[in-house]
mmCIF file of C-alpha atoms in Angstrom:
data_model
loop_
_atom_site.group_PDB
_atom_site.id
_atom_site.type_symbol
_atom_site.label_atom_id
_atom_site.label_comp_id
_atom_site.label_asym_id
_atom_site.label_seq_id
_atom_site.Cartn_x
_atom_site.Cartn_y
_atom_site.Cartn_z
ATOM 1 C CA MET A 1 -8.069 6.096 -12.481
ATOM 2 C CA LYS A 2 -5.654 5.184 -10.210
ATOM 3 C CA GLU A 3 -3.478 2.371 -10.196
ATOM 4 C CA ALA A 4 -2.157 -0.733 -7.107
ATOM 5 C CA ILE A 5 -0.374 -3.759 -6.893
ATOM 6 C CA ALA A 6 -1.942 -5.379 -4.014
ATOM 7 C CA TYR A 7 0.855 -7.404 -1.449
ATOM 8 C CA TYR A 8 -1.468 -10.796 -0.046
ATOM 9 C CA ARG A 9 1.391 -12.870 3.025
ATOM 10 C CA VAL A 10 -0.253 -15.985 4.976
ATOM 11 C CA SER A 11 1.747 -17.467 6.844
ATOM 12 C CA THR A 12 1.752 -21.330 5.583
ATOM 13 C CA GLN A 13 1.821 -23.258 2.517
ATOM 14 C CA ARG A 14 -1.676 -24.726 3.675
ATOM 15 C CA GLN A 15 -3.115 -21.776 3.465
ATOM 16 C CA GLY A 16 -1.581 -20.292 0.076
ATOM 17 C CA ARG A 17 -2.848 -23.946 -1.681
ATOM 18 C CA SER A 18 -6.383 -23.167 0.113
ATOM 19 C CA GLY A 19 -6.754 -19.777 -0.344
ATOM 20 C CA LEU A 20 -8.229 -19.185 3.173
ATOM 21 C CA GLY A 21 -5.664 -17.520 4.068
ATOM 22 C CA LEU A 22 -6.560 -14.825 1.431
ATOM 23 C CA GLU A 23 -9.861 -13.837 1.309
ATOM 24 C CA THR A 24 -9.889 -11.509 4.447
ATOM 25 C CA GLN A 25 -6.767 -9.717 2.576
ATOM 26 C CA GLN A 26 -8.594 -10.291 -1.092
ATOM 27 C CA LEU A 27 -12.347 -9.308 0.550
ATOM 28 C CA ALA A 28 -10.524 -5.801 2.242
ATOM 29 C CA VAL A 29 -8.210 -4.639 -0.430
ATOM 30 C CA ALA A 30 -11.646 -5.102 -3.239
ATOM 31 C CA SER A 31 -13.203 -3.472 -1.506
ATOM 32 C CA TYR A 32 -11.144 -0.080 -1.378
ATOM 33 C CA CYS A 33 -10.588 -0.763 -5.089
ATOM 34 C CA GLN A 34 -14.320 -0.154 -5.740
ATOM 35 C CA PHE A 35 -15.348 1.969 -2.704
ATOM 36 C CA HIS A 36 -12.003 4.801 -4.080
ATOM 37 C CA ASP A 37 -11.870 3.735 -7.697
ATOM 38 C CA TYR A 38 -8.250 1.994 -8.004
ATOM 39 C CA ALA A 39 -7.261 -0.505 -10.495
ATOM 40 C CA LEU A 40 -5.123 -3.752 -9.493
ATOM 41 C CA LEU A 41 -2.548 -4.416 -12.039
ATOM 42 C CA ASP A 42 -1.922 -7.858 -10.070
ATOM 43 C CA GLU A 43 -1.632 -9.419 -6.601
ATOM 44 C CA VAL A 44 1.125 -10.957 -5.180
ATOM 45 C CA ILE A 45 1.330 -13.770 -2.572
ATOM 46 C CA GLU A 46 4.384 -14.639 -0.302
ATOM 47 C CA VAL A 47 3.242 -18.338 1.428
ATOM 48 C CA LYS A 48 5.282 -18.594 4.377
ATOM 49 C CA SER A 49 7.865 -15.774 5.055
ATOM 50 C CA THR A 50 9.862 -14.422 7.814
ATOM 51 C CA ARG A 51 10.415 -11.347 9.541
ATOM 52 C CA LYS A 52 14.112 -11.367 7.646
ATOM 53 C CA GLN A 53 13.167 -12.234 4.616
ATOM 54 C CA GLN A 54 10.678 -11.129 2.067
ATOM 55 C CA SER A 55 11.269 -12.300 -0.858
ATOM 56 C CA ARG A 56 7.775 -11.210 -2.566
ATOM 57 C CA LEU A 57 7.351 -8.085 -0.725
ATOM 58 C CA LEU A 58 10.285 -6.191 -2.886
ATOM 59 C CA GLU A 59 8.635 -7.498 -5.650
ATOM 60 C CA ALA A 60 5.733 -5.874 -5.382
ATOM 61 C CA LEU A 61 7.816 -3.127 -4.744
ATOM 62 C CA GLU A 62 9.899 -2.597 -7.384
ATOM 63 C CA GLN A 63 6.998 -3.992 -10.032
ATOM 64 C CA CYS A 64 5.125 -0.908 -8.515
ATOM 65 C CA LYS A 65 7.684 1.626 -9.516
ATOM 66 C CA LEU A 66 8.504 0.466 -13.096
ATOM 67 C CA MET A 67 4.477 1.102 -13.206
ATOM 68 C CA ASN A 68 3.949 4.203 -11.559
ATOM 69 C CA ALA A 69 1.694 2.376 -8.964
ATOM 70 C CA SER A 70 0.890 1.969 -5.452
ATOM 71 C CA LEU A 71 1.255 -0.540 -2.948
ATOM 72 C CA MET A 72 -1.760 -2.072 -1.731
ATOM 73 C CA VAL A 73 -2.320 -4.091 1.501
ATOM 74 C CA ALA A 74 -5.271 -4.814 4.049
ATOM 75 C CA ARG A 75 -3.530 -4.685 7.477
ATOM 76 C CA LEU A 76 -0.389 -3.227 8.561
ATOM 77 C CA ASP A 77 0.927 -6.833 10.426
ATOM 78 C CA ARG A 78 1.288 -7.683 5.454
ATOM 79 C CA LEU A 79 3.332 -5.378 5.590
ATOM 80 C CA GLY A 80 5.976 -6.814 8.253
ATOM 81 C CA ARG A 81 6.450 -6.458 12.141
ATOM 82 C CA ASP A 82 9.706 -5.054 12.253
ATOM 83 C CA VAL A 83 9.500 -1.863 12.361
ATOM 84 C CA GLU A 84 12.917 -0.862 10.837
ATOM 85 C CA LYS A 85 12.118 -2.502 8.135
ATOM 86 C CA ILE A 86 8.867 -0.228 7.356
ATOM 87 C CA ALA A 87 10.223 2.371 8.428
ATOM 88 C CA ARG A 88 12.667 1.637 5.147
ATOM 89 C CA LEU A 89 9.514 0.800 3.073
ATOM 90 C CA ILE A 90 7.264 4.117 3.862
ATOM 91 C CA LYS A 91 10.963 6.103 3.277
ATOM 92 C CA SER A 92 10.860 4.538 -0.684
ATOM 93 C CA ASP A 93 8.985 6.289 -3.735
ATOM 94 C CA VAL A 94 6.142 3.896 -3.870
ATOM 95 C CA GLU A 95 2.155 5.400 -1.901
ATOM 96 C CA ILE A 96 1.985 2.276 0.183
ATOM 97 C CA ILE A 97 -2.163 2.513 1.090
ATOM 98 C CA VAL A 98 -3.407 0.392 4.590
ATOM 99 C CA THR A 99 -7.091 -0.406 3.600
ATOM 100 C CA ASP A 100 -7.985 -1.270 6.945
ATOM 101 C CA ASN A 101 -6.755 2.822 8.124
ATOM 102 C CA PRO A 102 -7.353 4.254 4.385
ATOM 103 C CA HIS A 103 -6.262 8.239 5.922
ATOM 104 C CA ALA A 104 -3.240 6.783 7.027
ATOM 105 C CA THR A 105 -0.236 9.151 6.264
ATOM 106 C CA ARG A 106 3.732 6.849 6.061
ATOM 107 C CA PHE A 107 3.924 8.948 9.543
ATOM 108 C CA THR A 108 1.147 7.480 11.062
ATOM 109 C CA ILE A 109 2.256 3.773 9.289
ATOM 110 C CA HIS A 110 5.351 4.072 11.239
ATOM 111 C CA ILE A 111 4.053 5.073 14.486
ATOM 112 C CA LEU A 112 1.790 2.429 13.974
ATOM 113 C CA ALA A 113 3.942 -0.359 13.776
ATOM 114 C CA ALA A 114 6.152 1.012 16.818
ATOM 115 C CA VAL A 115 2.880 0.930 19.395
ATOM 116 C CA ALA A 116 1.659 -2.864 18.193
ATOM 117 C CA GLU A 117 5.715 -4.030 18.381
ATOM 118 C CA GLU A 118 5.903 -1.691 21.871
ATOM 119 C CA GLN A 119 2.369 -3.564 22.638
ATOM 120 C CA ARG A 120 3.253 -7.110 21.563
ATOM 121 C CA GLN A 121 6.683 -5.945 24.119
ATOM 122 C CA ARG A 122 5.161 -5.341 27.204
ATOM 123 C CA ILE A 123 2.516 -8.400 26.604
ATOM 124 C CA SER A 124 5.181 -11.043 26.637
ATOM 125 C CA GLU A 125 6.644 -9.216 29.849
ATOM 126 C CA THR A 126 3.392 -8.430 31.838
ATOM 127 C CA THR A 127 2.686 -12.056 31.005
ATOM 128 C CA LYS A 128 6.033 -13.805 32.123
ATOM 129 C CA ASP A 129 5.924 -11.551 34.918
ATOM 130 C CA ALA A 130 2.261 -12.661 35.776
ATOM 131 C CA LEU A 131 3.079 -16.423 35.660
ATOM 132 C CA ALA A 132 6.261 -15.818 37.587
ATOM 133 C CA ALA A 133 4.322 -15.158 40.704
ATOM 134 C CA ALA A 134 1.398 -16.817 40.414
ATOM 135 C CA ARG A 135 4.610 -19.970 40.485
ATOM 136 C CA LYS A 136 6.030 -18.751 43.270
ATOM 137 C CA ARG A 137 2.423 -18.717 45.128
ATOM 138 C CA GLY A 138 2.695 -22.371 44.411
ATOM 139 C CA VAL A 139 -0.383 -21.917 41.670
ATOM 140 C CA VAL A 140 -1.037 -24.584 39.259
ATOM 141 C CA LEU A 141 -0.803 -23.330 35.721
ATOM 142 C CA GLY A 142 -2.767 -23.018 32.851
ATOM 143 C CA LYS A 143 -4.237 -26.340 32.238
ATOM 144 C CA ASN A 144 -7.765 -25.498 32.771
ATOM 145 C CA GLY A 145 -8.011 -21.528 31.190
ATOM 146 C CA LYS A 146 -5.513 -22.896 28.364
ATOM 147 C CA ARG A 147 -7.819 -25.895 27.117
ATOM 148 C CA LEU A 148 -10.932 -23.301 27.503
ATOM 149 C CA ALA A 149 -9.527 -21.542 25.216
ATOM 150 C CA LYS A 150 -8.021 -23.947 22.729
ATOM 151 C CA GLN A 151 -11.377 -25.356 22.052
ATOM 152 C CA ASN A 152 -13.458 -21.636 21.697
ATOM 153 C CA LYS A 153 -10.918 -20.800 19.714
ATOM 154 C CA ARG A 154 -11.344 -24.475 17.116
ATOM 155 C CA ALA A 155 -15.219 -23.514 17.406
ATOM 156 C CA ALA A 156 -15.025 -20.085 16.336
ATOM 157 C CA GLN A 157 -12.923 -21.111 12.933
ATOM 158 C CA ALA A 158 -15.442 -23.801 12.856
ATOM 159 C CA PHE A 159 -17.858 -21.378 12.775
ATOM 160 C CA ALA A 160 -16.642 -19.259 10.269
ATOM 161 C CA ARG A 161 -15.568 -22.442 8.111
ATOM 162 C CA GLN A 162 -19.634 -22.990 8.273
ATOM 163 C CA ILE A 163 -20.056 -19.876 7.211
ATOM 164 C CA PHE A 164 -17.933 -19.045 4.608
ATOM 165 C CA PRO A 165 -19.577 -21.568 1.734
ATOM 166 C CA LEU A 166 -22.129 -18.898 2.257
ATOM 167 C CA ILE A 167 -20.266 -15.338 2.233
ATOM 168 C CA GLN A 168 -18.212 -17.654 -1.576
ATOM 169 C CA LYS A 169 -23.007 -17.273 -3.049
ATOM 170 C CA LEU A 170 -22.837 -13.800 -1.800
ATOM 171 C CA ARG A 171 -19.809 -12.744 -3.582
ATOM 172 C CA SER A 172 -20.477 -14.789 -6.704
ATOM 173 C CA ARG A 173 -24.312 -12.694 -7.108
ATOM 174 C CA GLY A 174 -22.275 -9.135 -6.753
ATOM 175 C CA ILE A 175 -21.731 -8.316 -3.159
ATOM 176 C CA SER A 176 -18.642 -8.313 -2.288
ATOM 177 C CA THR A 177 -17.835 -5.486 0.694
ATOM 178 C CA LEU A 178 -18.202 -6.291 3.884
ATOM 179 C CA ARG A 179 -20.683 -4.090 4.635
ATOM 180 C CA GLY A 180 -22.947 -5.469 1.884
ATOM 181 C CA ILE A 181 -21.968 -8.971 3.157
ATOM 182 C CA ALA A 182 -23.105 -8.269 6.772
ATOM 183 C CA ASP A 183 -26.709 -6.632 5.290
ATOM 184 C CA GLU A 184 -27.419 -9.781 3.561
ATOM 185 C CA LEU A 185 -26.466 -11.950 6.337
ATOM 186 C CA ASN A 186 -29.111 -9.741 8.776
ATOM 187 C CA LEU A 187 -31.661 -10.168 6.157
ATOM 188 C CA GLN A 188 -31.252 -13.759 6.086
ATOM 189 C CA GLY A 189 -31.238 -14.672 9.691
ATOM 190 C CA VAL A 190 -28.341 -15.909 10.204
ATOM 191 C CA PRO A 191 -26.845 -15.526 13.975
ATOM 192 C CA THR A 192 -23.401 -14.393 14.483
ATOM 193 C CA PHE A 193 -20.720 -16.715 16.487
ATOM 194 C CA ARG A 194 -21.887 -14.930 19.966
ATOM 195 C CA GLY A 195 -25.498 -15.993 18.614
ATOM 196 C CA ASN A 196 -27.545 -13.057 18.093
ATOM 197 C CA ALA A 197 -28.630 -12.390 14.307
ATOM 198 C CA GLN A 198 -26.573 -8.338 13.872
ATOM 199 C CA TRP A 199 -23.670 -8.440 11.517
ATOM 200 C CA HIS A 200 -21.670 -5.438 10.910
ATOM 201 C CA ALA A 201 -18.572 -4.942 8.536
ATOM 202 C CA SER A 202 -16.216 -5.824 11.541
ATOM 203 C CA THR A 203 -18.284 -9.201 12.460
ATOM 204 C CA VAL A 204 -17.299 -10.537 8.703
ATOM 205 C CA PHE A 205 -14.099 -9.377 8.862
ATOM 206 C CA ALA A 206 -13.233 -10.987 11.981
ATOM 207 C CA LEU A 207 -14.524 -14.006 11.134
ATOM 208 C CA LEU A 208 -13.057 -13.936 7.936
ATOM 209 C CA HIS A 209 -9.837 -13.348 9.467
ATOM 210 C CA ARG A 210 -10.813 -16.836 12.038
ATOM 211 C CA LEU A 211 -9.985 -18.515 8.929
ATOM 212 C CA ASN A 212 -6.872 -16.746 8.581
ATOM 213 C CA LYS A 213 -4.816 -18.598 11.632
#
């Protein structure tokens, strides 16, 4: 059996204490280990790290080197958002596994990180240009759209908190994979946030992801 050390990163102290910010990542890692025959040796949790300093990530890498284990993360952005830093990580001797993209090679991980950074920059620039153009036209910006977006986000997060105890019960019964949880929710006729009764692994993942925001 192959061995791995999981690295989780959450953005706030509240998420770290409550476990809500960990649930999505832990579920993804547990599912990957189950289906790919990995033994999880340890879990390293980083709370409220910055782009410049992630001391526990370095600690996890050192553990992997000592134990000849792979470093496992739920999503690429848990390693950080800085392309140069990710490039340094993938040049190390430690194998890095990203569970939501399990076939990614070191080269692929580097490319994905670069693309994500470019998209963030492009979105930021496009948004700024659009706002500047709207101001020139005399448009009053943001109040209604922002209010509706916030209301929708709050409603989605409230729904996720409502469903989360049910997911915990399913996990206590041994149903721990995203697909297994989705199938059981469908069997029980539990509606999704959009009002239909069709859950998928991606729907469950998205719901748990909302709890991490």
